[in-house]
mmCIF file of C-alpha atoms and ligand atoms in Angstrom:
data_model
loop_
_atom_site.group_PDB
_atom_site.id
_atom_site.type_symbol
_atom_site.label_atom_id
_atom_site.label_comp_id
_atom_site.label_asym_id
_atom_site.label_seq_id
_atom_site.Cartn_x
_atom_site.Cartn_y
_atom_site.Cartn_z
ATOM 1 C CA MET A 1 18.614 44.583 36.175
ATOM 2 C CA SER A 2 20.762 47.171 35.077
ATOM 3 C CA LYS A 3 18.252 50.231 32.964
ATOM 4 C CA ASN A 4 21.360 50.971 30.937
ATOM 5 C CA ASN A 5 20.916 47.748 28.907
ATOM 6 C CA GLU A 6 19.869 49.313 25.501
ATOM 7 C CA VAL A 7 23.506 48.815 24.292
ATOM 8 C CA ILE A 8 23.393 46.864 20.682
ATOM 9 C CA ILE A 9 25.671 43.884 21.527
ATOM 10 C CA ASN A 10 26.688 42.303 18.424
ATOM 11 C CA THR A 11 29.982 40.554 16.922
ATOM 12 C CA LYS A 12 30.841 43.624 15.258
ATOM 13 C CA TRP A 13 30.533 45.854 18.338
ATOM 14 C CA ILE A 14 32.271 43.124 20.463
ATOM 15 C CA VAL A 15 35.302 42.733 18.238
ATOM 16 C CA SER A 16 35.338 46.434 17.917
ATOM 17 C CA LYS A 17 36.585 46.850 21.460
ATOM 18 C CA ARG A 18 39.317 44.272 21.477
ATOM 19 C CA GLY A 19 42.898 45.055 22.212
ATOM 20 C CA LYS A 20 45.763 43.215 20.441
ATOM 21 C CA LYS A 21 46.069 39.303 20.386
ATOM 22 C CA ASN A 22 49.077 37.723 22.287
ATOM 23 C CA ALA A 23 51.818 36.434 20.254
ATOM 24 C CA VAL A 24 51.606 32.566 20.348
ATOM 25 C CA ASP A 25 53.437 29.850 18.610
ATOM 26 C CA PRO A 26 51.088 27.634 16.298
ATOM 27 C CA ASN A 27 53.299 24.775 16.816
ATOM 28 C CA ARG A 28 53.215 24.642 20.867
ATOM 29 C CA PRO A 29 50.017 24.724 23.320
ATOM 30 C CA TYR A 30 50.218 28.450 24.784
ATOM 31 C CA PHE A 31 49.957 26.866 28.317
ATOM 32 C CA TRP A 32 49.571 23.703 30.060
ATOM 33 C CA LEU A 33 48.970 22.944 34.051
ATOM 34 C CA VAL A 34 48.028 20.115 36.350
ATOM 35 C CA GLU A 35 45.353 20.540 39.017
ATOM 36 C CA LYS A 36 43.673 18.389 41.340
ATOM 37 C CA GLU A 37 40.102 17.575 40.671
ATOM 38 C CA ARG A 38 37.272 15.135 42.163
ATOM 39 C CA ASN A 39 36.555 12.908 39.752
ATOM 40 C CA VAL A 40 33.017 11.295 38.956
ATOM 41 C CA SER A 41 33.876 8.224 41.220
ATOM 42 C CA GLY A 42 34.860 10.456 44.163
ATOM 43 C CA LYS A 43 38.725 10.252 44.217
ATOM 44 C CA ILE A 44 40.894 13.270 44.061
ATOM 45 C CA GLU A 45 43.170 13.248 41.143
ATOM 46 C CA ASP A 46 45.672 15.352 39.213
ATOM 47 C CA THR A 47 44.126 16.083 35.837
ATOM 48 C CA ALA A 48 46.151 17.811 33.163
ATOM 49 C CA ILE A 49 45.204 20.675 30.975
ATOM 50 C CA ILE A 50 46.485 21.440 27.775
ATOM 51 C CA PHE A 51 45.473 24.926 26.195
ATOM 52 C CA LEU A 52 46.207 24.275 22.588
ATOM 53 C CA THR A 53 46.934 26.977 20.341
ATOM 54 C CA ASN A 54 44.278 27.016 17.705
ATOM 55 C CA LYS A 55 42.294 29.073 15.313
ATOM 56 C CA GLU A 56 39.832 32.023 17.073
ATOM 57 C CA CYS A 57 36.327 30.646 17.866
ATOM 58 C CA SER A 58 33.562 31.287 15.588
ATOM 59 C CA PHE A 59 31.727 32.592 17.987
ATOM 60 C CA HIS A 60 32.486 35.516 19.659
ATOM 61 C CA CYS A 61 30.589 36.016 22.947
ATOM 62 C CA LEU A 62 30.711 39.046 24.814
ATOM 63 C CA MET A 63 32.549 37.912 27.914
ATOM 64 C CA CYS A 64 35.190 35.534 26.043
ATOM 65 C CA ASP A 65 38.516 36.368 26.442
ATOM 66 C CA LEU A 66 39.933 33.150 24.960
ATOM 67 C CA TRP A 67 40.734 34.932 21.584
ATOM 68 C CA GLU A 68 43.547 36.600 23.272
ATOM 69 C CA ASN A 69 45.683 33.185 22.821
ATOM 70 C CA THR A 70 44.651 32.236 19.089
ATOM 71 C CA ILE A 71 45.282 33.077 15.688
ATOM 72 C CA ASP A 72 43.448 34.330 12.949
ATOM 73 C CA ARG A 73 43.670 31.136 10.355
ATOM 74 C CA SER A 74 42.992 27.568 10.901
ATOM 75 C CA VAL A 75 46.142 25.469 11.722
ATOM 76 C CA PRO A 76 47.387 22.921 9.312
ATOM 77 C CA ALA A 77 46.163 19.303 9.910
ATOM 78 C CA GLY A 78 48.926 17.310 11.957
ATOM 79 C CA THR A 79 49.472 20.633 14.158
ATOM 80 C CA ILE A 80 47.178 19.942 17.328
ATOM 81 C CA PRO A 81 48.405 16.255 17.431
ATOM 82 C CA ASP A 82 51.699 17.779 17.340
ATOM 83 C CA GLN A 83 50.977 20.082 19.856
ATOM 84 C CA ILE A 84 49.777 17.392 22.105
ATOM 85 C CA GLU A 85 52.560 15.164 21.545
ATOM 86 C CA TRP A 86 55.028 17.962 22.560
ATOM 87 C CA ALA A 87 52.650 18.997 25.621
ATOM 88 C CA LEU A 88 52.848 15.179 26.817
ATOM 89 C CA GLU A 89 56.358 15.107 26.691
ATOM 90 C CA GLN A 90 56.515 17.712 29.381
ATOM 91 C CA ILE A 91 53.540 16.589 31.626
ATOM 92 C CA PRO A 92 53.961 14.269 34.852
ATOM 93 C CA GLU A 93 52.083 11.230 34.261
ATOM 94 C CA VAL A 94 48.655 11.660 35.269
ATOM 95 C CA LYS A 95 45.126 9.888 34.705
ATOM 96 C CA HIS A 96 42.990 12.893 33.482
ATOM 97 C CA LEU A 97 43.193 15.358 30.599
ATOM 98 C CA LYS A 98 41.460 18.215 29.352
ATOM 99 C CA LEU A 99 42.109 19.504 25.794
ATOM 100 C CA TYR A 100 40.925 23.032 25.595
ATOM 101 C CA ASN A 101 41.334 24.693 22.290
ATOM 102 C CA SER A 102 39.943 28.157 22.901
ATOM 103 C CA GLY A 103 36.841 27.216 21.226
ATOM 104 C CA SER A 104 34.932 23.968 20.029
ATOM 105 C CA PHE A 105 37.072 20.786 19.584
ATOM 106 C CA PHE A 106 34.479 19.563 17.276
ATOM 107 C CA ASP A 107 34.766 22.769 14.740
ATOM 108 C CA GLU A 108 36.134 21.168 11.659
ATOM 109 C CA ARG A 109 38.116 24.504 10.823
ATOM 110 C CA ALA A 110 39.696 24.266 14.378
ATOM 111 C CA ILE A 111 40.433 20.737 14.429
ATOM 112 C CA PRO A 112 40.072 18.427 11.328
ATOM 113 C CA GLU A 113 38.439 15.075 11.716
ATOM 114 C CA THR A 114 41.577 13.510 10.007
ATOM 115 C CA ASP A 115 43.693 14.424 13.271
ATOM 116 C CA TYR A 116 41.329 12.294 15.398
ATOM 117 C CA GLU A 117 42.807 9.251 15.253
ATOM 118 C CA ARG A 118 46.341 10.620 15.906
ATOM 119 C CA ILE A 119 45.082 12.169 18.875
ATOM 120 C CA ALA A 120 43.140 9.301 20.131
ATOM 121 C CA SER A 121 46.569 7.322 20.067
ATOM 122 C CA LEU A 122 48.576 9.769 21.592
ATOM 123 C CA ILE A 123 46.363 9.984 24.721
ATOM 124 C CA SER A 124 45.494 6.097 25.073
ATOM 125 C CA SER A 125 46.899 5.837 28.440
ATOM 126 C CA PHE A 126 44.433 8.459 30.101
ATOM 127 C CA GLU A 127 41.249 7.289 31.993
ATOM 128 C CA THR A 128 39.325 10.452 31.121
ATOM 129 C CA VAL A 129 39.585 13.154 28.233
ATOM 130 C CA ILE A 130 37.577 16.370 28.457
ATOM 131 C CA VAL A 131 37.092 18.447 25.479
ATOM 132 C CA GLU A 132 34.775 21.572 25.149
ATOM 133 C CA SER A 133 32.379 22.431 22.785
ATOM 134 C CA HIS A 134 29.432 24.969 21.334
ATOM 135 C CA PRO A 135 26.206 23.265 21.441
ATOM 136 C CA LYS A 136 25.996 23.707 17.905
ATOM 137 C CA LEU A 137 28.933 21.425 17.103
ATOM 138 C CA ILE A 138 27.997 18.619 19.012
ATOM 139 C CA ASN A 139 26.766 15.767 16.369
ATOM 140 C CA GLU A 140 27.798 12.515 15.125
ATOM 141 C CA LYS A 141 31.604 13.710 15.077
ATOM 142 C CA CYS A 142 31.423 13.443 18.734
ATOM 143 C CA ILE A 143 30.468 9.851 18.696
ATOM 144 C CA ARG A 144 32.973 9.085 16.069
ATOM 145 C CA PHE A 145 35.816 10.607 18.032
ATOM 146 C CA ARG A 146 34.539 8.734 21.087
ATOM 147 C CA ASP A 147 34.755 5.569 19.530
ATOM 148 C CA MET A 148 38.490 6.159 18.447
ATOM 149 C CA LEU A 149 39.343 6.728 22.130
ATOM 150 C CA LYS A 150 40.318 4.566 25.097
ATOM 151 C CA PRO A 151 39.691 6.861 27.765
ATOM 152 C CA GLU A 152 36.339 8.131 28.667
ATOM 153 C CA LEU A 153 35.393 11.194 26.741
ATOM 154 C CA GLN A 154 33.532 13.761 28.580
ATOM 155 C CA VAL A 155 32.395 16.913 26.843
ATOM 156 C CA ALA A 156 32.303 20.397 28.536
ATOM 157 C CA ILE A 157 29.563 23.201 27.020
ATOM 158 C CA GLY A 158 28.920 26.652 28.056
ATOM 159 C CA LEU A 159 25.428 27.336 29.371
ATOM 160 C CA GLU A 160 26.597 30.481 30.416
ATOM 161 C CA THR A 161 23.298 31.851 31.926
ATOM 162 C CA VAL A 162 19.584 30.808 31.783
ATOM 163 C CA HIS A 163 18.419 34.536 32.081
ATOM 164 C CA PRO A 164 16.894 34.775 28.488
ATOM 165 C CA GLU A 165 17.621 38.456 27.568
ATOM 166 C CA ILE A 166 21.069 37.962 29.107
ATOM 167 C CA LEU A 167 21.551 34.825 27.486
ATOM 168 C CA GLN A 168 20.973 36.712 23.913
ATOM 169 C CA LYS A 169 23.124 39.596 24.856
ATOM 170 C CA LEU A 170 26.051 37.524 25.400
ATOM 171 C CA ASN A 171 26.093 36.823 21.576
ATOM 172 C CA LYS A 172 26.356 33.049 22.047
ATOM 173 C CA GLN A 173 23.931 32.556 19.461
ATOM 174 C CA MET A 174 22.344 29.398 21.433
ATOM 175 C CA THR A 175 19.286 28.999 22.797
ATOM 176 C CA LEU A 176 18.308 26.869 25.941
ATOM 177 C CA GLU A 177 16.760 24.268 23.695
ATOM 178 C CA ASP A 178 20.211 23.915 22.008
ATOM 179 C CA PHE A 179 22.098 23.404 25.412
ATOM 180 C CA SER A 180 19.241 20.713 26.248
ATOM 181 C CA ASN A 181 19.235 18.942 22.924
ATOM 182 C CA SER A 182 23.236 18.642 23.131
ATOM 183 C CA VAL A 183 23.375 17.507 26.734
ATOM 184 C CA SER A 184 20.317 14.877 25.509
ATOM 185 C CA TYR A 185 22.543 13.744 22.413
ATOM 186 C CA LEU A 186 25.535 13.158 24.375
ATOM 187 C CA THR A 187 23.921 11.210 27.392
ATOM 188 C CA GLN A 188 21.842 9.116 24.793
ATOM 189 C CA ASN A 189 25.327 8.235 23.659
ATOM 190 C CA GLY A 190 26.890 7.510 26.928
ATOM 191 C CA ILE A 191 28.969 10.824 27.025
ATOM 192 C CA ARG A 192 28.918 12.657 30.202
ATOM 193 C CA SER A 193 28.569 16.577 29.911
ATOM 194 C CA ARG A 194 29.575 19.402 32.111
ATOM 195 C CA ALA A 195 28.023 22.858 32.056
ATOM 196 C CA PHE A 196 29.890 26.088 32.576
ATOM 197 C CA VAL A 197 27.703 28.773 34.439
ATOM 198 C CA LEU A 198 28.394 32.248 34.526
ATOM 199 C CA LEU A 199 28.257 34.246 38.156
ATOM 200 C CA ARG A 200 27.133 37.695 37.387
ATOM 201 C CA PRO A 201 27.284 38.488 33.616
ATOM 202 C CA PRO A 202 26.901 42.007 32.810
ATOM 203 C CA PHE A 203 23.517 43.819 33.246
ATOM 204 C CA LEU A 204 22.661 42.102 36.501
ATOM 205 C CA SER A 205 22.958 43.394 40.294
ATOM 206 C CA GLU A 206 25.041 41.006 42.718
ATOM 207 C CA SER A 207 21.719 39.392 43.847
ATOM 208 C CA GLU A 208 20.309 38.785 40.613
ATOM 209 C CA GLY A 209 23.781 37.451 39.460
ATOM 210 C CA VAL A 210 23.383 34.901 42.419
ATOM 211 C CA TYR A 211 19.957 34.156 41.516
ATOM 212 C CA TRP A 212 20.364 33.307 37.886
ATOM 213 C CA ALA A 213 23.375 31.333 38.678
ATOM 214 C CA LYS A 214 21.695 29.155 40.986
ATOM 215 C CA ARG A 215 18.887 29.006 38.316
ATOM 216 C CA SER A 216 21.321 27.964 35.547
ATOM 217 C CA ILE A 217 22.655 25.139 37.619
ATOM 218 C CA ASP A 218 19.253 23.798 38.213
ATOM 219 C CA PHE A 219 18.659 24.031 34.408
ATOM 220 C CA ALA A 220 21.859 22.279 33.587
ATOM 221 C CA PHE A 221 21.538 19.157 35.974
ATOM 222 C CA ASP A 222 17.610 19.215 35.008
ATOM 223 C CA ALA A 223 18.967 18.822 31.325
ATOM 224 C CA GLY A 224 21.304 15.811 32.212
ATOM 225 C CA VAL A 225 25.018 17.304 32.741
ATOM 226 C CA GLU A 226 26.992 15.202 35.193
ATOM 227 C CA SER A 227 28.903 18.138 36.605
ATOM 228 C CA CYS A 228 28.574 22.404 36.832
ATOM 229 C CA VAL A 229 31.244 24.716 36.767
ATOM 230 C CA VAL A 230 30.646 28.264 37.926
ATOM 231 C CA ILE A 231 32.803 30.861 36.462
ATOM 232 C CA PRO A 232 32.881 34.264 37.989
ATOM 233 C CA VAL A 233 32.891 36.918 35.039
ATOM 234 C CA ARG A 234 36.017 38.913 34.593
ATOM 235 C CA ALA A 235 36.571 41.998 32.610
ATOM 236 C CA GLY A 236 39.724 42.289 30.067
ATOM 237 C CA ASN A 237 38.698 41.588 26.943
ATOM 238 C CA GLY A 238 37.661 45.189 25.717
ATOM 239 C CA ALA A 239 33.838 44.974 25.530
ATOM 240 C CA MET A 240 33.437 43.539 29.261
ATOM 241 C CA ASP A 241 35.709 46.993 30.250
ATOM 242 C CA VAL A 242 33.473 49.106 28.355
ATOM 243 C CA LEU A 243 30.312 47.795 30.065
ATOM 244 C CA MET A 244 32.012 48.051 33.380
ATOM 245 C CA GLU A 245 32.898 51.984 32.756
ATOM 246 C CA ASN A 246 29.430 52.554 31.836
ATOM 247 C CA GLY A 247 28.123 50.872 35.025
ATOM 248 C CA ASP A 248 26.421 47.884 33.325
ATOM 249 C CA PHE A 249 28.794 45.421 34.523
ATOM 250 C CA SER A 250 30.356 44.904 37.850
ATOM 251 C CA LEU A 251 32.824 41.903 39.188
ATOM 252 C CA PRO A 252 30.968 39.318 41.422
ATOM 253 C CA ASN A 253 32.092 39.282 45.004
ATOM 254 C CA ILE A 254 33.733 36.096 46.165
ATOM 255 C CA HIS A 255 31.124 35.803 48.788
ATOM 256 C CA SER A 256 28.680 35.078 45.969
ATOM 257 C CA LEU A 257 30.869 32.701 44.486
ATOM 258 C CA GLU A 258 30.929 30.543 47.788
ATOM 259 C CA THR A 259 27.166 30.966 47.846
ATOM 260 C CA VAL A 260 26.494 29.661 44.713
ATOM 261 C CA LEU A 261 29.016 26.668 45.090
ATOM 262 C CA GLY A 262 27.481 25.672 48.273
ATOM 263 C CA TYR A 263 23.833 25.750 46.368
ATOM 264 C CA GLY A 264 24.906 23.543 43.992
ATOM 265 C CA ILE A 265 26.985 21.241 45.944
ATOM 266 C CA GLU A 266 23.815 20.797 48.489
ATOM 267 C CA LEU A 267 21.664 20.083 45.469
ATOM 268 C CA HIS A 268 23.596 16.573 45.425
ATOM 269 C CA ALA A 269 22.772 16.533 41.463
ATOM 270 C CA GLY A 270 26.102 16.026 40.382
ATOM 271 C CA ARG A 271 29.817 17.568 40.801
ATOM 272 C CA VAL A 272 29.704 21.381 41.502
ATOM 273 C CA PHE A 273 33.144 23.300 41.091
ATOM 274 C CA ALA A 274 33.677 27.057 41.338
ATOM 275 C CA ASP A 275 36.493 28.384 39.225
ATOM 276 C CA VAL A 276 39.319 29.565 41.221
ATOM 277 C CA TRP A 277 41.621 31.024 38.850
ATOM 278 C CA ASP A 278 42.619 34.284 39.569
ATOM 279 C CA LEU A 279 40.068 34.968 42.626
ATOM 280 C CA SER A 280 41.962 37.950 44.117
ATOM 281 C CA LEU A 281 39.831 39.911 41.596
ATOM 282 C CA PHE A 282 36.907 39.336 43.386
ATOM 283 C CA SER A 283 37.785 40.154 46.979
ATOM 284 C CA SER A 284 38.294 43.587 48.377
ATOM 285 C CA CYS A 285 39.423 42.087 51.749
ATOM 286 C CA LYS A 286 43.091 40.897 52.413
ATOM 287 C CA ILE A 287 42.083 39.752 55.640
ATOM 288 C CA CYS A 288 40.467 36.692 54.794
ATOM 289 C CA PHE A 289 41.116 36.191 51.070
ATOM 290 C CA ASP A 290 43.551 33.318 51.673
ATOM 291 C CA GLN A 291 41.063 31.611 53.852
ATOM 292 C CA ARG A 292 38.316 31.977 51.450
ATOM 293 C CA VAL A 293 40.410 30.563 48.783
ATOM 294 C CA SER A 294 41.201 27.591 50.992
ATOM 295 C CA LYS A 295 37.419 27.349 51.437
ATOM 296 C CA LEU A 296 36.487 27.215 47.645
ATOM 297 C CA THR A 297 39.105 24.571 46.800
ATOM 298 C CA ALA A 298 38.209 22.400 49.926
ATOM 299 C CA MET A 299 34.548 22.450 48.530
ATOM 300 C CA ASN A 300 35.592 21.557 45.093
ATOM 301 C CA LEU A 301 37.529 18.893 46.394
ATOM 302 C CA SER A 302 35.113 17.375 48.942
ATOM 303 C CA GLN A 303 31.871 18.338 47.375
ATOM 304 C CA SER A 304 30.771 19.354 50.880
ATOM 305 C CA LEU A 305 29.926 22.338 52.702
ATOM 306 C CA VAL A 306 32.797 24.089 54.598
ATOM 307 C CA ASP A 307 32.600 26.367 57.894
ATOM 308 C CA PRO A 308 31.660 29.850 56.949
ATOM 309 C CA VAL A 309 34.834 32.164 57.009
ATOM 310 C CA LYS A 310 34.511 34.624 60.065
ATOM 311 C CA CYS A 311 35.237 38.112 58.816
ATOM 312 C CA LYS A 312 34.352 41.774 59.173
ATOM 313 C CA CYS A 313 33.688 41.709 55.608
ATOM 314 C CA ASN A 314 30.785 39.325 56.040
ATOM 315 C CA GLU A 315 28.782 42.453 57.303
ATOM 316 C CA THR A 316 29.023 44.262 53.899
ATOM 317 C CA ILE A 317 28.242 41.609 51.583
ATOM 318 C CA PRO A 318 26.735 43.280 48.543
HETATM 319 S S1 SF4 B 1 31.580 29.849 22.257
HETATM 320 FE FE1 SF4 B 1 33.176 29.532 23.843
HETATM 321 S S2 SF4 B 1 35.172 29.795 23.299
HETATM 322 FE FE2 SF4 B 1 33.550 30.519 21.503
HETATM 323 S S3 SF4 B 1 33.407 32.752 21.980
HETATM 324 FE FE3 SF4 B 1 31.917 31.697 23.048
HETATM 325 S S4 SF4 B 1 32.536 31.504 25.213
HETATM 326 FE FE4 SF4 B 1 34.339 31.789 23.510
HETATM 327 ZN ZN1 ZN B 2 37.192 39.724 55.146
#
């Protein structure tokens, strides 16, 4: 662990390091896409993701950059269903849907409960709907939403890391017990959950980053999640850039992502995915980069190991 980990990290410090938000339209999602994902039953199917334009998350995690596409105030009731309705007119027909709102779906100030019924009706043709939430906002509202839905509800929760000191420094305002309790609550109510796990949060060396990502996957499955998503930590939100300049954070390497993904898949405890967004950030070798992206994508879709990529850069793995 970095010796310089005495920086006082709190909401005020994190927010003070930010740049400007992007200009977004509260009446439209700020992005949508369709990607392939292996589903629980092993089929590889298209999944649509709608990135809803919403109020900024009430938590201000150190590594989070989702605030960049948010607005400062709550959107009026009816706005989120309107955004979904508009997006569904653009998106090709698919069976699975992720509704990501740059925060917690179950945050009343983000999406009022009065919107649930219309949202449920708009998405009734899907087989699965996945929303994300902070553990502290998982409660009987999830059950009420589930009861209105025709698709199966799944909830994605950021575990981030089980390193006790680093989790605290991330300003997530969550304990491991909060995470376990939320997963248990969802499981008891028949709702599958998935955990977001960080690869190399700040203050860790590359090998520590790998070690703690593996322990975090172990913990998430022990708590009862059905799947894990490994996210290599990026800079770019202001606070992370300051830590990087001070030597308290370095981008993880794509080799480490391969290692952690392979470890998770080999557990055979549930699906494990690597986040493959913007992977060029994590590779300094142009020779093998495309092969490594293909390898990670193949592992995500097959949930099995793929032959190692042979390249000179393997000799310089950090
Ligand atoms: S809880 Fe999630 S959305 Fe909110 S600040 Fe933390 S990482 Fe970002
Ligand atoms: Zn290489």
